[in-house]
PDB file of C-alpha atoms and ligand atoms in Angstrom:
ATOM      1  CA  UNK A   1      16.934  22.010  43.949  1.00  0.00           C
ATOM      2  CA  UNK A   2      15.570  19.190  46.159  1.00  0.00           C
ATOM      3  CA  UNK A   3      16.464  15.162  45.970  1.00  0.00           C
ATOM      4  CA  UNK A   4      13.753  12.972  48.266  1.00  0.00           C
ATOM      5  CA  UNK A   5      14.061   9.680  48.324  1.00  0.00           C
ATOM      6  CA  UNK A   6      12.404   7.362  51.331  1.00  0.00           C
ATOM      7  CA  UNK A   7      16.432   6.064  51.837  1.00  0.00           C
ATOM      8  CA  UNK A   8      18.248   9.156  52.883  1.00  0.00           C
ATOM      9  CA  UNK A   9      21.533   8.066  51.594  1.00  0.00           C
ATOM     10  CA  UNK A  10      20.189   7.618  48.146  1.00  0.00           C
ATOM     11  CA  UNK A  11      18.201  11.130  48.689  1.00  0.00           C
ATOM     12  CA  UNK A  12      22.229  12.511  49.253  1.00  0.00           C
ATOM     13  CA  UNK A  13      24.062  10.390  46.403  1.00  0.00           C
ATOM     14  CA  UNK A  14      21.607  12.136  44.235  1.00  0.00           C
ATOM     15  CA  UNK A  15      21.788  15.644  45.392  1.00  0.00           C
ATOM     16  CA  UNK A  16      25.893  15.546  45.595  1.00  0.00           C
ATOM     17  CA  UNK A  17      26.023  14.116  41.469  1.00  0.00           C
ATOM     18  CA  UNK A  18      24.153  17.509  40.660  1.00  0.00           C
ATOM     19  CA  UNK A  19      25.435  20.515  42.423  1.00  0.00           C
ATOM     20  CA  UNK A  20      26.676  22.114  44.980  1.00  0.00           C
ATOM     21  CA  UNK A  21      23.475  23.673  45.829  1.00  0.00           C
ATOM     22  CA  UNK A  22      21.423  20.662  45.361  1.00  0.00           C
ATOM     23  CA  UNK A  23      19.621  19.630  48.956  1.00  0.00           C
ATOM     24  CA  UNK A  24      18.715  16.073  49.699  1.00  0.00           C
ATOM     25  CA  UNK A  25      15.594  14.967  51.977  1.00  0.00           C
ATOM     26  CA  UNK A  26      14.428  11.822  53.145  1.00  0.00           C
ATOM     27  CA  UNK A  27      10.703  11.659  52.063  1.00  0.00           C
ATOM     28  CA  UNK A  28       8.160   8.373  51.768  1.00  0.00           C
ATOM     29  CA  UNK A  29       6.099   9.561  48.590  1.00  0.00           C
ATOM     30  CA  UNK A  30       3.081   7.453  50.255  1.00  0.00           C
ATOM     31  CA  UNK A  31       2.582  10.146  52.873  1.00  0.00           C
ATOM     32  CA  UNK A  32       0.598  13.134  51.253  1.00  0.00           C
ATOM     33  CA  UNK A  33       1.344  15.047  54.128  1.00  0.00           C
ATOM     34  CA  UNK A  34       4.798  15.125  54.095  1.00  0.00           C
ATOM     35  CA  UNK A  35       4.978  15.356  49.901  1.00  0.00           C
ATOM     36  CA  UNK A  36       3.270  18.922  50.601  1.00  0.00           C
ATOM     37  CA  UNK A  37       5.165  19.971  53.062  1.00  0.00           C
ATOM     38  CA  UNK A  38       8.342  19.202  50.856  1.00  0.00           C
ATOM     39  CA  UNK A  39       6.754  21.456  48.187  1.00  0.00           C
ATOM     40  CA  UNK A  40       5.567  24.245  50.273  1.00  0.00           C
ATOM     41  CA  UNK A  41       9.232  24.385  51.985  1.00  0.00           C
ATOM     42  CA  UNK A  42      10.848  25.167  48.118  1.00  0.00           C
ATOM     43  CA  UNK A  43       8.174  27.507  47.273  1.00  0.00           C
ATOM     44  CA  UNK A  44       8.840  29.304  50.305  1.00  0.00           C
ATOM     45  CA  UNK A  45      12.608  29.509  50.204  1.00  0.00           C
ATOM     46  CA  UNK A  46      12.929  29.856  46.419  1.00  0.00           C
ATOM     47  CA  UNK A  47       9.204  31.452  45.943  1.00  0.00           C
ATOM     48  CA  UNK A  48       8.274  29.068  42.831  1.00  0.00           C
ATOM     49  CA  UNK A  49       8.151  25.628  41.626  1.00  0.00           C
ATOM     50  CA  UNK A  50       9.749  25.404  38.577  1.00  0.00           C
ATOM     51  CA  UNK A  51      10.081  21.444  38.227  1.00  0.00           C
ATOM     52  CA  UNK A  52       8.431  18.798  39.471  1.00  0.00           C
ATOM     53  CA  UNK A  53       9.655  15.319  39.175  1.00  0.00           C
ATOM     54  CA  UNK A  54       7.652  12.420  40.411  1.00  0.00           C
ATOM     55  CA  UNK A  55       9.806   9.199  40.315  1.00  0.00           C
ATOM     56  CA  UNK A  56       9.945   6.917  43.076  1.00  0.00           C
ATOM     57  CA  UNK A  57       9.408   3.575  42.210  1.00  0.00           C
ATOM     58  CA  UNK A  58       9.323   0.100  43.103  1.00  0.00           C
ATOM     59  CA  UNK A  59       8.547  -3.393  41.404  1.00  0.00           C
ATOM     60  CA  UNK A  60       7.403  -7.083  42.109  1.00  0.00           C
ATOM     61  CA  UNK A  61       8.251  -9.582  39.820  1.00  0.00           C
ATOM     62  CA  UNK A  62       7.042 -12.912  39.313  1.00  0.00           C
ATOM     63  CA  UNK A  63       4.016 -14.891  39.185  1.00  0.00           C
ATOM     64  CA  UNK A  64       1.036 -12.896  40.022  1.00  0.00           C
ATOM     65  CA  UNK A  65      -0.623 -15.395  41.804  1.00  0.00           C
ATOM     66  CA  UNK A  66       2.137 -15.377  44.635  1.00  0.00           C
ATOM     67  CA  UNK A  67       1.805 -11.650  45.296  1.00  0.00           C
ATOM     68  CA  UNK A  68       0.516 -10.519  48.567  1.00  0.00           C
ATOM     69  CA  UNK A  69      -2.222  -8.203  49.362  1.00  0.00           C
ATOM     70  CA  UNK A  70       0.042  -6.282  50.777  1.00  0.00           C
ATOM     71  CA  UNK A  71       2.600  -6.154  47.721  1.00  0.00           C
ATOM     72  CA  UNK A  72      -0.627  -5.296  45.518  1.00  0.00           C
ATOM     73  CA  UNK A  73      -0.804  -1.816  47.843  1.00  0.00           C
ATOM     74  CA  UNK A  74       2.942  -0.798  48.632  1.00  0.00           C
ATOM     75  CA  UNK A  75       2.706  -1.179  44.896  1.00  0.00           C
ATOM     76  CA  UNK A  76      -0.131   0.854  43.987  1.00  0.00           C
ATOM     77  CA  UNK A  77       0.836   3.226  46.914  1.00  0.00           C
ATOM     78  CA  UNK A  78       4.161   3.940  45.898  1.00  0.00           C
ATOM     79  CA  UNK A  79       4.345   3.981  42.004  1.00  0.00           C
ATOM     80  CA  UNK A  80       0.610   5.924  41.549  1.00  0.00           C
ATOM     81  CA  UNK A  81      -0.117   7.474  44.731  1.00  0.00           C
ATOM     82  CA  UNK A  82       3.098   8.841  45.149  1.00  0.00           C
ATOM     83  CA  UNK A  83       2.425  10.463  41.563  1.00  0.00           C
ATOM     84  CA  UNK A  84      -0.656  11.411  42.388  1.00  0.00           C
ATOM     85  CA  UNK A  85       0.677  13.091  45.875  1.00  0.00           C
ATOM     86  CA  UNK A  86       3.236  14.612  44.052  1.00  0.00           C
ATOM     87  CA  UNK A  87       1.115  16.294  41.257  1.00  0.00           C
ATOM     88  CA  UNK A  88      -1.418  17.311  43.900  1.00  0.00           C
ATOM     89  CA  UNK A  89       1.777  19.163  45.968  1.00  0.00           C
ATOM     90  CA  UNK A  90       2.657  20.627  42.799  1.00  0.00           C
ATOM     91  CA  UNK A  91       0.246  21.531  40.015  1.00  0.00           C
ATOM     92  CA  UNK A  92      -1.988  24.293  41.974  1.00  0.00           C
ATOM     93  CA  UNK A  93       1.305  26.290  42.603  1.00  0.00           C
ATOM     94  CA  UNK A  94       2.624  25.970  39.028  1.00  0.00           C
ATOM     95  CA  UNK A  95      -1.048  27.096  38.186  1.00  0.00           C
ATOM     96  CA  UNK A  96      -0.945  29.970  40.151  1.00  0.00           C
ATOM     97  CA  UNK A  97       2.566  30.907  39.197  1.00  0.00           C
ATOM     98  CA  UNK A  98       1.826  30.014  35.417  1.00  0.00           C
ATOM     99  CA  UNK A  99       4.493  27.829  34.876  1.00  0.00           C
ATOM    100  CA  UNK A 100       6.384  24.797  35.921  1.00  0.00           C
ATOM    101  CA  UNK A 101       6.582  21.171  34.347  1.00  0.00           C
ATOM    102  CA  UNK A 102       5.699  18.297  36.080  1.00  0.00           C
ATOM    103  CA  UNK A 103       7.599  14.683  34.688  1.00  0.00           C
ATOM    104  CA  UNK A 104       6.179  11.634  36.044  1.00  0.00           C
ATOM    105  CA  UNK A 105       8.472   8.278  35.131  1.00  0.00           C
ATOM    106  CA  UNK A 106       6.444   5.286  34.214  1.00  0.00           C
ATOM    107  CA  UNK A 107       8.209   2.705  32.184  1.00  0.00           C
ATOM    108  CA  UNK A 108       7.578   1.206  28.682  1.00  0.00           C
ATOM    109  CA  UNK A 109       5.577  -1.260  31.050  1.00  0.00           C
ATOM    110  CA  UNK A 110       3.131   1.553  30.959  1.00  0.00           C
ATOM    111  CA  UNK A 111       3.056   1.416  27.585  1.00  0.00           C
ATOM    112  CA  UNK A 112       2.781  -1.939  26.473  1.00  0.00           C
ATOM    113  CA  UNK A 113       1.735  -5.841  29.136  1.00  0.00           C
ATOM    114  CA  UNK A 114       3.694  -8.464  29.648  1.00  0.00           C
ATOM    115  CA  UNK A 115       3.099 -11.172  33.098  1.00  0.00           C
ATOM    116  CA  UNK A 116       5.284 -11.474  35.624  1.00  0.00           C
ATOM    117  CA  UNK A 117       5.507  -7.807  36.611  1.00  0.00           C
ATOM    118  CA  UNK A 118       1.448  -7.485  36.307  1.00  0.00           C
ATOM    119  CA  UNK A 119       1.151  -5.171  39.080  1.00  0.00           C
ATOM    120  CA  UNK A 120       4.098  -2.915  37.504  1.00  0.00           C
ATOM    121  CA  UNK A 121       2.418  -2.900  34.409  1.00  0.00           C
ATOM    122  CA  UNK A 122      -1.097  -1.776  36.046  1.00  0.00           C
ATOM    123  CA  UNK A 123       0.595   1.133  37.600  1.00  0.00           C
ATOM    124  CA  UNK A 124       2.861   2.637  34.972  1.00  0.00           C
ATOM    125  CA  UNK A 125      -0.018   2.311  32.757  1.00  0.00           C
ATOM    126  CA  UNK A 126      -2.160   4.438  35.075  1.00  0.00           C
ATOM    127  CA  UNK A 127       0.759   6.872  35.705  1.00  0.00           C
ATOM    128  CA  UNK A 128       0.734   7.167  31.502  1.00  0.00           C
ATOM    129  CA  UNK A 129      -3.121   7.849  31.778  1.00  0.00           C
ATOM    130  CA  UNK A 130      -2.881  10.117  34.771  1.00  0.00           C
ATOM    131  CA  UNK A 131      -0.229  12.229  32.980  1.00  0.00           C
ATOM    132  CA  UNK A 132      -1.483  12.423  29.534  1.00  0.00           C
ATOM    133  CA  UNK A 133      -5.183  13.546  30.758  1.00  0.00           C
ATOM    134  CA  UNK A 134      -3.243  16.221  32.730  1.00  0.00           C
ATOM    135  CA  UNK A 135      -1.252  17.155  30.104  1.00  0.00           C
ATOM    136  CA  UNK A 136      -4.857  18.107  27.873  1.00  0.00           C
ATOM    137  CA  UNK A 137      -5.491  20.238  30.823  1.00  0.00           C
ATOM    138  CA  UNK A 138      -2.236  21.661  31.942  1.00  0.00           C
ATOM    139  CA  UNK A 139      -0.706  23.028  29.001  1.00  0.00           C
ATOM    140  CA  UNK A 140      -3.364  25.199  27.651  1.00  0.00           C
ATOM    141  CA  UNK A 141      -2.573  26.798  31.164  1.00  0.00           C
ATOM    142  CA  UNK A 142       0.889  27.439  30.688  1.00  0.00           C
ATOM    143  CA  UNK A 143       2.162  23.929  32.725  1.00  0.00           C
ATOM    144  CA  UNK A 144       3.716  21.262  30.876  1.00  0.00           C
ATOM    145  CA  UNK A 145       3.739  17.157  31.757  1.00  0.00           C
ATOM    146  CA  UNK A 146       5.945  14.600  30.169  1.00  0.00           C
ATOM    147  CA  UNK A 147       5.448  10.870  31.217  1.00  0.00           C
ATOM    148  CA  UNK A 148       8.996   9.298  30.568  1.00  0.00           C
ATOM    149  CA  UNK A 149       8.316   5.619  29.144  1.00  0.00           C
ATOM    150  CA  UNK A 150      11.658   3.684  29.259  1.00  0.00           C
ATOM    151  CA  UNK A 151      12.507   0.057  28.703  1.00  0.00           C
ATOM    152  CA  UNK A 152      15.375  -1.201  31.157  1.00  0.00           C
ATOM    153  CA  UNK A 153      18.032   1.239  32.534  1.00  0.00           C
ATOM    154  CA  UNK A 154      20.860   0.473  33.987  1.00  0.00           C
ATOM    155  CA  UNK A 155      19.712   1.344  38.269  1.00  0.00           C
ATOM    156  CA  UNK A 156      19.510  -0.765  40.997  1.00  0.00           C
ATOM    157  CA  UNK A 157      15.741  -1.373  40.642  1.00  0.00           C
ATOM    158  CA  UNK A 158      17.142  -4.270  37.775  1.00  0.00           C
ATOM    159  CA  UNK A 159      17.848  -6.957  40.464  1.00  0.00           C
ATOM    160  CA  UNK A 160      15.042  -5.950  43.088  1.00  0.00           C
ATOM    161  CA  UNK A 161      11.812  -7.384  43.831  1.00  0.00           C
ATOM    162  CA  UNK A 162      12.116 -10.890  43.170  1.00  0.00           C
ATOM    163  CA  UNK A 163       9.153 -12.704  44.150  1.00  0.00           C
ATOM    164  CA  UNK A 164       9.552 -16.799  43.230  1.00  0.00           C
ATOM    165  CA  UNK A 165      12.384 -17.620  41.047  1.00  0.00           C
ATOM    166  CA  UNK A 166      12.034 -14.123  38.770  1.00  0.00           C
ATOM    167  CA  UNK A 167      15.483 -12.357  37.897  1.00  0.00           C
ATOM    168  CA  UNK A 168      14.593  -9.147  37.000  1.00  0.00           C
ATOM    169  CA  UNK A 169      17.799  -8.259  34.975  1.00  0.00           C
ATOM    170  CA  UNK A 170      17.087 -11.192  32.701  1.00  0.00           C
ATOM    171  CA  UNK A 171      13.539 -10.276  32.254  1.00  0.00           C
ATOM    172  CA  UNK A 172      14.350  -6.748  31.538  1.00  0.00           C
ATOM    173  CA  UNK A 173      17.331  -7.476  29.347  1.00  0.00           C
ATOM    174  CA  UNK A 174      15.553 -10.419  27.402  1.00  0.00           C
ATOM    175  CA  UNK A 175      14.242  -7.696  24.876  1.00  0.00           C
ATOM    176  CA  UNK A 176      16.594  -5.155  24.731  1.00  0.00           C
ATOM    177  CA  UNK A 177      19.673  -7.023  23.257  1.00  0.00           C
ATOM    178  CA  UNK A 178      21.199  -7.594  26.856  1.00  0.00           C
ATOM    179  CA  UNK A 179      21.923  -3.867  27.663  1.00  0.00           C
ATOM    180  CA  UNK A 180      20.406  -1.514  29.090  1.00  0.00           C
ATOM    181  CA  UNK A 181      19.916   1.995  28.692  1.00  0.00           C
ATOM    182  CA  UNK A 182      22.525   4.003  30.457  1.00  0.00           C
ATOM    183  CA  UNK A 183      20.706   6.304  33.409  1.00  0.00           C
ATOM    184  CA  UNK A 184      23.125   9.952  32.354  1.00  0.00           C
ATOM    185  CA  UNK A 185      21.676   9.208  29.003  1.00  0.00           C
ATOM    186  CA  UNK A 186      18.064   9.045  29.885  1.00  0.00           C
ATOM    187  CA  UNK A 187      18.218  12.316  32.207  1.00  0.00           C
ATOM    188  CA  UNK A 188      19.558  14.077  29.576  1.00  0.00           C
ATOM    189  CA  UNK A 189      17.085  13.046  27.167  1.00  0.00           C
ATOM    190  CA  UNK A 190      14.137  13.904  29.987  1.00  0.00           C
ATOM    191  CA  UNK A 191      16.050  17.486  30.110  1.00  0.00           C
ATOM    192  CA  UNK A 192      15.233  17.679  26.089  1.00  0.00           C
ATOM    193  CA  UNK A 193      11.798  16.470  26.461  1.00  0.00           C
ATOM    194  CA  UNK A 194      10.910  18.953  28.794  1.00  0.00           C
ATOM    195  CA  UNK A 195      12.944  22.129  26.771  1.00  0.00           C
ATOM    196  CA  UNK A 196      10.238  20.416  23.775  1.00  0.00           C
ATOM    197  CA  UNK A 197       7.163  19.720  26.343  1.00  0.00           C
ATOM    198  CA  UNK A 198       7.027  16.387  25.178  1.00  0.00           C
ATOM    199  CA  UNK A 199       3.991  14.375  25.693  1.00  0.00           C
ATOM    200  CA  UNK A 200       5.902  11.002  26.040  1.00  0.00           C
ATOM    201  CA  UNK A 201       9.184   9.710  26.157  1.00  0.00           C
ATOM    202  CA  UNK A 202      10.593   6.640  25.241  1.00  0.00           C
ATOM    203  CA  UNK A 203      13.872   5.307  25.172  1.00  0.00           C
ATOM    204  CA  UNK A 204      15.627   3.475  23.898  1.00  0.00           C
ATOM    205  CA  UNK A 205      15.144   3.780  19.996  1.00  0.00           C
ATOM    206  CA  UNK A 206      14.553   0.232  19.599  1.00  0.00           C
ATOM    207  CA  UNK A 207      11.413   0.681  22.594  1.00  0.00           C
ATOM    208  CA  UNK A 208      10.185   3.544  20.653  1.00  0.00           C
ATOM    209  CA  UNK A 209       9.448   1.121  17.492  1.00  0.00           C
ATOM    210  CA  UNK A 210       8.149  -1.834  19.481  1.00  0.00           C
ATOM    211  CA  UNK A 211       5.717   1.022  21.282  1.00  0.00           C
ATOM    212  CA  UNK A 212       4.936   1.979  17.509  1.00  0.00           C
ATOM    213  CA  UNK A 213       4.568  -1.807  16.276  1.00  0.00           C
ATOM    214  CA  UNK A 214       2.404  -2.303  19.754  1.00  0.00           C
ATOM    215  CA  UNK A 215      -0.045   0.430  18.819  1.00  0.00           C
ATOM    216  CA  UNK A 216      -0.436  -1.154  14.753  1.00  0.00           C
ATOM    217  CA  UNK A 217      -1.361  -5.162  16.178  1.00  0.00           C
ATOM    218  CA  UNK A 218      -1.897  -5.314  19.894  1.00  0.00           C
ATOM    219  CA  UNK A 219      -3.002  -8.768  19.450  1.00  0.00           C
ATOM    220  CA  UNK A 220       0.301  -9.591  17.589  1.00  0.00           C
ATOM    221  CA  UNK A 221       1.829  -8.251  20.932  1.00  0.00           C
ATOM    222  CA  UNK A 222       0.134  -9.947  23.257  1.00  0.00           C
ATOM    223  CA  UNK A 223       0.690 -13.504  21.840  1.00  0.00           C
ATOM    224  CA  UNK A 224       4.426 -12.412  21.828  1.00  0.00           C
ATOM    225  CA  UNK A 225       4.311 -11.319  25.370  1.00  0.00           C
ATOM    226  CA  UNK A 226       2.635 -14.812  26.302  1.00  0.00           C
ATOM    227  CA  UNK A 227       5.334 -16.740  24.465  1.00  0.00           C
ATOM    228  CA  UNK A 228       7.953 -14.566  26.144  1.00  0.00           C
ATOM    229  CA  UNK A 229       6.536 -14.759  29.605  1.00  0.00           C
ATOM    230  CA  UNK A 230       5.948 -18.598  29.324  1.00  0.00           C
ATOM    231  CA  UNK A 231       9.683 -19.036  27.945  1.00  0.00           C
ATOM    232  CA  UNK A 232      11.347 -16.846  31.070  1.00  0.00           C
ATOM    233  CA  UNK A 233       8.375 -19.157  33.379  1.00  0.00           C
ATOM    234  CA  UNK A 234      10.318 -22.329  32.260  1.00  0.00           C
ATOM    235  CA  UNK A 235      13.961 -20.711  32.688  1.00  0.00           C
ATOM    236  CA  UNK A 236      12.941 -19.922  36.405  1.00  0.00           C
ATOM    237  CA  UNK A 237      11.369 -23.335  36.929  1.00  0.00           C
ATOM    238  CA  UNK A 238      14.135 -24.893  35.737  1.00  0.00           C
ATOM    239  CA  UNK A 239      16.623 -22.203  38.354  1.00  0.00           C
ATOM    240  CA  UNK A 240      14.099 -23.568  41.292  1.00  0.00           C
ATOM    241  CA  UNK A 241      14.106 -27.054  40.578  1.00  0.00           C
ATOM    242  CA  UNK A 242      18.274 -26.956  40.288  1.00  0.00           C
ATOM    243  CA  UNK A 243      18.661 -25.470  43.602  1.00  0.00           C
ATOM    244  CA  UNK A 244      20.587 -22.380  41.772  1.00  0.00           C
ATOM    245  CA  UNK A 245      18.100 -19.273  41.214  1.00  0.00           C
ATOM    246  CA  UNK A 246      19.546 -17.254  38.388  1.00  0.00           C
ATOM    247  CA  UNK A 247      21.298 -14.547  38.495  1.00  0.00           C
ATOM    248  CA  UNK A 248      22.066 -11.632  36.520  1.00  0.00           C
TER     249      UNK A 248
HETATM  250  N1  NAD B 301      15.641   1.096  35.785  1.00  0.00           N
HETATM  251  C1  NAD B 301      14.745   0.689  34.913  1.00  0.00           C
HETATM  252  O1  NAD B 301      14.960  -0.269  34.162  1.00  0.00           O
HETATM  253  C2  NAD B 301      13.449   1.429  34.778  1.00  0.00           C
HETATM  254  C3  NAD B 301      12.730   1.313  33.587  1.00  0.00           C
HETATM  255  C4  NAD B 301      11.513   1.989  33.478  1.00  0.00           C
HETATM  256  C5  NAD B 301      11.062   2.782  34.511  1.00  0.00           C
HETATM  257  N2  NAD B 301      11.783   2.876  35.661  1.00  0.00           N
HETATM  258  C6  NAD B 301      11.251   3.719  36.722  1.00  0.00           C
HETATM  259  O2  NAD B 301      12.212   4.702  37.056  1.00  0.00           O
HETATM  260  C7  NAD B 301      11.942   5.189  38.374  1.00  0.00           C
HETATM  261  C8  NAD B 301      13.243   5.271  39.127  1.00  0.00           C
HETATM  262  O3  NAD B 301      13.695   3.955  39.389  1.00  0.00           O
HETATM  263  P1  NAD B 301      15.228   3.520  39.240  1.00  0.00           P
HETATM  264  O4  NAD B 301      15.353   2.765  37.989  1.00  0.00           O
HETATM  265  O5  NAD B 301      16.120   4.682  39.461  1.00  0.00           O
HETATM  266  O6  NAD B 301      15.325   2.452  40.415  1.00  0.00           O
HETATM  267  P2  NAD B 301      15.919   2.617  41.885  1.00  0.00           P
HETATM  268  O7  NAD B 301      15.428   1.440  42.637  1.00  0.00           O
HETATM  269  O8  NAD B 301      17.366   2.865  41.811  1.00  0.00           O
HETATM  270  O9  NAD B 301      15.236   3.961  42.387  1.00  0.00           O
HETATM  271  C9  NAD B 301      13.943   4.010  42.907  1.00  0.00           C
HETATM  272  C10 NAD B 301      14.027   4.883  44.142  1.00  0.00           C
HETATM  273  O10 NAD B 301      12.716   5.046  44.678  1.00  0.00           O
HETATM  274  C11 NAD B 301      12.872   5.124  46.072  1.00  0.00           C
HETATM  275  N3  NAD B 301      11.616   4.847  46.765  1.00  0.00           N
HETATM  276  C12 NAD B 301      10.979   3.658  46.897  1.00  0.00           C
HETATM  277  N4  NAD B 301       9.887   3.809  47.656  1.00  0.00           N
HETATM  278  C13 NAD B 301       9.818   5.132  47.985  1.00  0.00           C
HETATM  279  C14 NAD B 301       8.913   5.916  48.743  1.00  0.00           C
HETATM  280  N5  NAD B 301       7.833   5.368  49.347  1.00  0.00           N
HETATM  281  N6  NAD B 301       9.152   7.243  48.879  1.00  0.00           N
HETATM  282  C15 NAD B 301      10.232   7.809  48.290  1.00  0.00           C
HETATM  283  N7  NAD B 301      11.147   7.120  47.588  1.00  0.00           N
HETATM  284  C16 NAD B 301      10.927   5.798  47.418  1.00  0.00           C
HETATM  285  C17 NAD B 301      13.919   4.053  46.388  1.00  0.00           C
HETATM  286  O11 NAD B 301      14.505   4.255  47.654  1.00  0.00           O
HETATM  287  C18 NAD B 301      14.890   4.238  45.235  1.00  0.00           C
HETATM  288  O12 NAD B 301      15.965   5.100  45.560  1.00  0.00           O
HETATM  289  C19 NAD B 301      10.908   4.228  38.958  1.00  0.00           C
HETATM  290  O13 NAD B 301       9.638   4.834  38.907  1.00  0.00           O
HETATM  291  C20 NAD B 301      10.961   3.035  38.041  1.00  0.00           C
HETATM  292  O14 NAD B 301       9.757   2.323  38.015  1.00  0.00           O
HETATM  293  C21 NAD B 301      12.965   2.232  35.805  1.00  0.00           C
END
């Protein structure tokens, strides 16, 4: 078992809460290059891939006319690309092996909109289209893909990529009854999904029904979203204009 992550120490963390045998790796998902060479070196030490999981990630919150250019592709290049490298590394050897699972993590932003994290939102949803098209191809073929959908866990990601006056822990929270989902939790619920080959999972309950609300009146949703986007835009005006940003 391999844990990459781009910071090394996080790459170790990992591997040392797993097992003994667990390696860690630093590795930038961005770089196709290295992403193969990470999968090549298991296949040739362990001679198969048995899991794959794609799920670096990174987010920008705030008003989406304040993001950069540059945001737009460390964006793009980390949360699809990096999916995409990954399933590229991986999928032709657990076709020629005839078997594996890949899991790719989106979010439940993949799943339904809401401003303020609008370049989040673009990518999860194309990591939830990338994974379910694979999926109709991959399974037939003895490889299975889950895309796990979930509304705010409890990582560090909560209180990172503040652009403006946007707290991400209140954003994220606002919904979910102030808690979020505990991370153990979620990875053993991914472990179930891929024992069932899941298609999709989302977590927590209470995401699971909005999803299913979502998918009955989208245009319900979206008014909600713009009500709930325009009442976090005031809270963070209000943070800017007192001097005193909020904080989780
Ligand atoms: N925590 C949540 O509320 C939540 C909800 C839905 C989806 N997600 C998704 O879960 C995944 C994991 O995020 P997390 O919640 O553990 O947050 P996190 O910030 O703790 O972990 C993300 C990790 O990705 C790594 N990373 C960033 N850029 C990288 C790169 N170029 N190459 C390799 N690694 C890179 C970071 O170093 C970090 O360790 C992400 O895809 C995120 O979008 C998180």
């Amino acid at each position: 078992m391999v844990c990459t992550d781009i910071d090394e120490h996080a790459a170790e963390a990992t591997a040392a809460g797993l097992s003994a045998r667990a390696r860690a790796a630093r590795l930038d998902v961005t770089d196709a290059a290295a992403v193969q060479a990470a999968v090549d070196d298991v296949v040739a030490r362990v001679g198969r891939l048995d899991l794959m999981f794609n799920n670096a990630g990174i987010v920008w919150g705030g008003d989406t006319e304040r993001l950069t250019l540059d945001q737009w592709n460390a964006i793009i290049d980390v949360n699809l690309r990096g999916v995409v490298h990954g399933v590229a590394a991986a999928y032709p050897q657990m076709l020629r092996q005839g078997h594996g699972h890949i899991v790719n993590t989106a979010s439940m932003a993949g799943l339904s909109a809401a401003g303020q994290i609008t370049s989040y939102v673009a990518t999860k949803h194309a990591v939830v289209g990338l994974s379910l098209a694979l999926r109709t191809e991959a399974v037939p073929r003895g490889v299975g893909v889950t895309v796990v959908c979930p509304a705010a866990v409890e990582t560090p990601i909560l209180d990172k990529g503040a652009v403006g006056g946007f707290v991400g822990r209140d954003y994220f929270l606002q919904n979910q009854g102030g808690r979020a989902y505990d991370a153990d939790r979620l990875a053993r619920d991914t472990l179930r999904a891929i024992e069932r080959n899941k298609a999709i999972l989302v977590k927590p309950a209470v995401a699971h029904a909005q999803w299913l609300f979502a998918r009955l009146t989208p245009t319900l949703m979206n008014r909600l979203a713009m009500r709930f986007v325009a009442g976090q835009r005031s809270r963070q005006t209000l943070g800017e204009a007192s001097g005193h940003p909020r904080s989780g």
